[in-house]
Coordinates of C-alpha atoms in Angstrom, one line a residue:
M1 CA -19.5 37.9 16.4
L2 CA -20.3 35.7 13.4
V3 CA -18.4 36.0 10.1
A4 CA -19.4 33.5 7.4
G5 CA -17.2 33.8 4.4
F6 CA -16.8 31.8 1.2
P7 CA -15.0 32.2 -2.2
A8 CA -17.4 32.7 -5.0
G9 CA -17.4 32.3 -8.8
A10 CA -14.8 32.4 -11.5
W11 CA -12.5 34.8 -9.6
G12 CA -12.7 33.2 -6.2
T13 CA -13.8 36.4 -4.6
N14 CA -14.4 36.3 -0.9
C15 CA -18.0 37.1 0.1
Y16 CA -18.6 37.7 3.8
L17 CA -21.8 37.7 5.9
V18 CA -21.2 39.5 9.2
A19 CA -23.5 39.5 12.2
P20 CA -23.3 40.0 16.0
A21 CA -24.3 36.3 16.3
A22 CA -26.4 33.6 14.6
G23 CA -30.1 34.4 14.4
E24 CA -29.5 38.1 14.1
E25 CA -29.3 40.8 11.4
C26 CA -26.3 40.8 9.2
V27 CA -24.5 42.8 6.5
I28 CA -23.2 41.1 3.3
I29 CA -19.8 42.3 2.0
D30 CA -18.9 41.9 -1.7
P31 CA -21.4 39.4 -3.2
G32 CA -19.5 38.8 -6.5
H33 CA -19.8 36.4 -9.4
Q34 CA -22.2 33.4 -8.5
A35 CA -22.4 34.5 -4.9
A36 CA -26.2 34.5 -4.6
E37 CA -26.6 30.8 -3.8
G38 CA -23.8 30.9 -1.2
V39 CA -25.5 33.9 0.4
R40 CA -28.8 32.1 0.5
E41 CA -27.2 29.0 2.1
A42 CA -25.4 31.1 4.7
V43 CA -28.5 33.1 5.6
A44 CA -30.5 29.9 6.1
K45 CA -27.7 28.0 8.0
H46 CA -27.1 30.8 10.5
R47 CA -30.8 32.1 10.5
L48 CA -29.6 35.6 9.5
K49 CA -31.6 38.7 8.3
P50 CA -29.6 40.8 5.8
V51 CA -30.0 44.5 6.2
A52 CA -27.4 45.9 3.7
V53 CA -24.8 44.9 1.1
M54 CA -21.5 46.6 1.5
L55 CA -19.0 46.9 -1.4
T56 CA -15.3 47.5 -1.1
H57 CA -15.1 48.5 -4.7
G58 CA -16.9 48.3 -8.0
H59 CA -15.1 45.5 -10.0
I60 CA -17.4 43.0 -11.4
D61 CA -15.9 40.1 -9.4
H62 CA -17.1 41.9 -6.3
V63 CA -20.5 43.2 -7.4
A64 CA -21.9 40.7 -9.9
S65 CA -24.5 39.4 -7.5
V66 CA -25.6 42.7 -5.9
V67 CA -28.8 43.0 -7.9
P68 CA -30.2 39.6 -7.1
V69 CA -29.0 39.6 -3.5
C70 CA -30.5 43.0 -2.8
G71 CA -33.7 42.1 -4.6
A72 CA -34.1 38.8 -2.7
H73 CA -33.8 40.5 0.7
D74 CA -35.1 44.0 -0.2
V75 CA -32.0 45.8 1.2
P76 CA -29.8 48.7 0.0
A77 CA -26.2 48.5 -1.3
W78 CA -23.4 50.9 -0.4
I79 CA -20.5 51.9 -2.7
H80 CA -18.1 54.8 -3.0
P81 CA -19.3 57.3 -5.6
E82 CA -16.1 57.1 -7.6
D83 CA -16.8 53.4 -8.3
R84 CA -20.6 53.7 -8.8
F85 CA -20.3 53.8 -12.6
M86 CA -19.0 50.2 -12.6
M87 CA -22.4 48.9 -11.5
S88 CA -23.9 49.6 -14.9
D89 CA -20.7 49.8 -17.0
P90 CA -18.2 47.2 -15.7
E91 CA -16.4 46.9 -19.0
K92 CA -15.0 50.4 -18.7
A93 CA -13.2 49.3 -15.5
M94 CA -11.7 46.3 -17.3
G95 CA -10.4 48.1 -20.3
R96 CA -12.6 45.9 -22.5
V97 CA -14.4 46.9 -25.7
I98 CA -17.8 48.2 -24.7
G99 CA -20.6 45.9 -25.7
R100 CA -18.6 42.7 -25.6
P101 CA -20.4 40.4 -23.1
L102 CA -18.5 39.4 -20.0
M103 CA -20.5 36.3 -19.0
D104 CA -24.0 35.4 -20.0
E105 CA -25.2 34.9 -16.4
L106 CA -24.1 38.3 -15.1
T107 CA -26.9 40.7 -14.0
I108 CA -25.5 44.2 -14.6
G109 CA -27.0 47.3 -13.2
E110 CA -27.8 49.1 -9.9
P111 CA -30.0 47.7 -7.3
D112 CA -33.2 49.7 -6.5
D113 CA -31.5 51.4 -3.5
L114 CA -27.9 52.3 -4.0
R115 CA -26.2 54.5 -1.4
E116 CA -22.8 56.2 -1.4
L117 CA -20.0 55.7 1.1
S118 CA -17.7 58.5 2.2
D119 CA -14.2 58.5 3.8
G120 CA -14.4 58.5 7.6
A121 CA -18.0 57.5 7.8
A122 CA -19.0 55.5 10.9
L123 CA -22.0 53.3 10.0
E124 CA -24.1 51.3 12.5
L125 CA -25.8 48.5 10.7
A126 CA -27.1 45.1 12.0
G127 CA -25.8 46.0 15.5
L128 CA -22.2 46.4 14.0
E129 CA -19.9 49.4 13.9
L130 CA -18.2 49.8 10.5
A131 CA -15.6 52.5 10.0
V132 CA -15.2 53.4 6.3
A133 CA -11.8 54.4 4.9
H134 CA -11.3 55.5 1.3
A135 CA -8.3 53.6 0.0
P136 CA -7.8 54.3 -3.7
G137 CA -5.1 52.6 -5.8
H138 CA -6.7 49.4 -6.9
T139 CA -9.7 51.5 -8.1
R140 CA -10.4 55.2 -7.5
G141 CA -13.3 54.3 -5.2
S142 CA -11.9 51.4 -3.2
V143 CA -12.7 51.4 0.5
T144 CA -12.1 49.3 3.6
F145 CA -14.4 48.5 6.4
R146 CA -13.0 48.3 9.9
M147 CA -14.7 46.9 13.0
P148 CA -13.3 47.7 16.5
E149 CA -12.1 45.3 19.1
Q150 CA -15.0 43.7 21.0
A151 CA -14.6 41.8 24.3
D152 CA -12.1 39.0 23.4
I153 CA -12.5 39.6 19.6
P154 CA -9.7 41.5 17.9
P155 CA -10.4 44.3 15.5
V156 CA -11.2 43.2 12.0
L157 CA -10.4 44.9 8.6
F158 CA -12.3 44.0 5.5
S159 CA -9.6 45.1 3.1
G160 CA -11.2 44.3 -0.3
D161 CA -8.4 44.3 -2.9
L162 CA -6.2 46.8 -1.0
L163 CA -4.2 44.2 1.0
F164 CA -3.9 40.5 0.7
A165 CA -1.9 37.9 2.6
G166 CA 1.6 38.5 1.1
S167 CA 0.5 40.9 -1.6
I168 CA -1.7 43.8 -2.6
G169 CA -4.3 44.5 -5.3
R170 CA -3.3 44.9 -8.9
T171 CA -3.0 48.4 -10.3
D172 CA -2.8 47.8 -14.0
L173 CA -6.5 48.2 -14.8
P174 CA -8.2 51.6 -15.5
G175 CA -8.3 53.6 -12.3
G176 CA -5.4 51.8 -10.7
D177 CA -2.3 53.6 -9.5
H178 CA 0.7 51.9 -7.8
A179 CA 1.9 55.0 -5.9
E180 CA -1.7 55.7 -4.8
I181 CA -2.1 52.2 -3.4
L182 CA 1.1 52.5 -1.5
D183 CA -0.2 55.8 0.0
S184 CA -3.5 54.0 1.0
L185 CA -1.5 51.2 2.6
A186 CA 0.5 53.7 4.6
R187 CA -2.6 55.7 5.7
V188 CA -5.2 52.9 6.2
C189 CA -3.2 49.8 7.2
L190 CA 0.0 50.8 8.9
P191 CA -1.6 52.6 11.9
L192 CA -3.7 49.5 12.8
E193 CA -2.8 47.2 15.7
D194 CA -0.8 44.1 14.8
S195 CA -3.7 42.0 16.2
T196 CA -6.1 43.3 13.5
V197 CA -7.5 40.4 11.5
V198 CA -7.4 41.1 7.8
L199 CA -10.2 39.6 5.7
S200 CA -9.4 40.4 2.1
G201 CA -11.2 40.1 -1.2
H202 CA -9.1 37.1 -2.3
G203 CA -7.1 34.4 -0.5
P204 CA -6.8 33.5 3.2
Q205 CA -7.1 35.7 6.2
T206 CA -4.1 37.3 7.8
T207 CA -3.2 39.9 10.4
I208 CA -1.7 43.4 10.1
G209 CA 1.2 42.2 12.3
R210 CA 2.0 39.3 9.9
E211 CA 1.8 41.5 6.9
R212 CA 3.9 44.2 8.6
D213 CA 6.7 41.6 9.0
T214 CA 6.4 39.7 5.7
N215 CA 4.5 41.6 3.1
P216 CA 7.0 43.3 0.8
F217 CA 4.7 46.2 -0.1
L218 CA 3.7 46.9 3.5
R219 CA 7.4 46.7 4.5
E220 CA 8.2 49.2 1.7
V221 CA 5.8 51.8 2.9
A222 CA 6.8 51.2 6.5
A223 CA 10.3 52.1 5.5
G224 CA 9.1 55.3 3.8
G225 CA 9.2 54.0 0.3
R226 CA 6.9 55.6 -2.3
G227 CA 8.6 54.6 -5.5
G228 CA 7.7 52.0 -8.1
G229 CA 8.6 49.1 -5.8
P230 CA 7.9 45.5 -6.7
S231 CA 5.0 44.7 -9.1
A232 CA 2.1 43.0 -7.5
P233 CA 2.0 39.3 -8.5
P234 CA -1.1 38.2 -10.6
R235 CA -4.2 37.4 -8.6
R236 CA -7.2 35.3 -9.4
G237 CA -9.4 38.4 -9.0
M238 CA -9.4 41.6 -11.0

């Protein structure tokens, strides 16, 4: 399996291109701010053919390049229905005054073909199996994408802003809920094998086993905690 990832734009959001191998079809996960050029370069370098854009949630730092990327490759995008409004009204998700521009270069709106994800969906795209899990808490429509173990490749979780190396997503923006994100961690992350590779929306990759041992939030839910707990430290993303 090929995973070509790079941090993009002002928020350093990780964008991933995933394919069975170089020269084959791929999916693009979270093409955020200023990600279009990085996508173009990765497609050319690995001779890939994009077939879909997959979105872990609707925050602008994860979706800012969806319209140009989908348009360039004539592919659909997938998002959970509870975050769909953010595609055309991102300021509402940031708690900003409506009408105040975010950045001049952002292309806001829905791509021509926008499809909705559902909890428990099993998608087969580009020769890949993607299991969708609804994981609210960072936003109401946050999801993760999990790929099963293949041959000598461990299972992979694209966690979006649910789980980071050493931390979790912030919950202080509209639609965020700390207790809910802890529930999502318990339901979505704790049952996974320790070998599962976690590719998150910001920062370096990690594993479920490492986070189970060291992440204070995952340790809290593993111990049965559902209280206020520690506050998530500030992240570069939203």
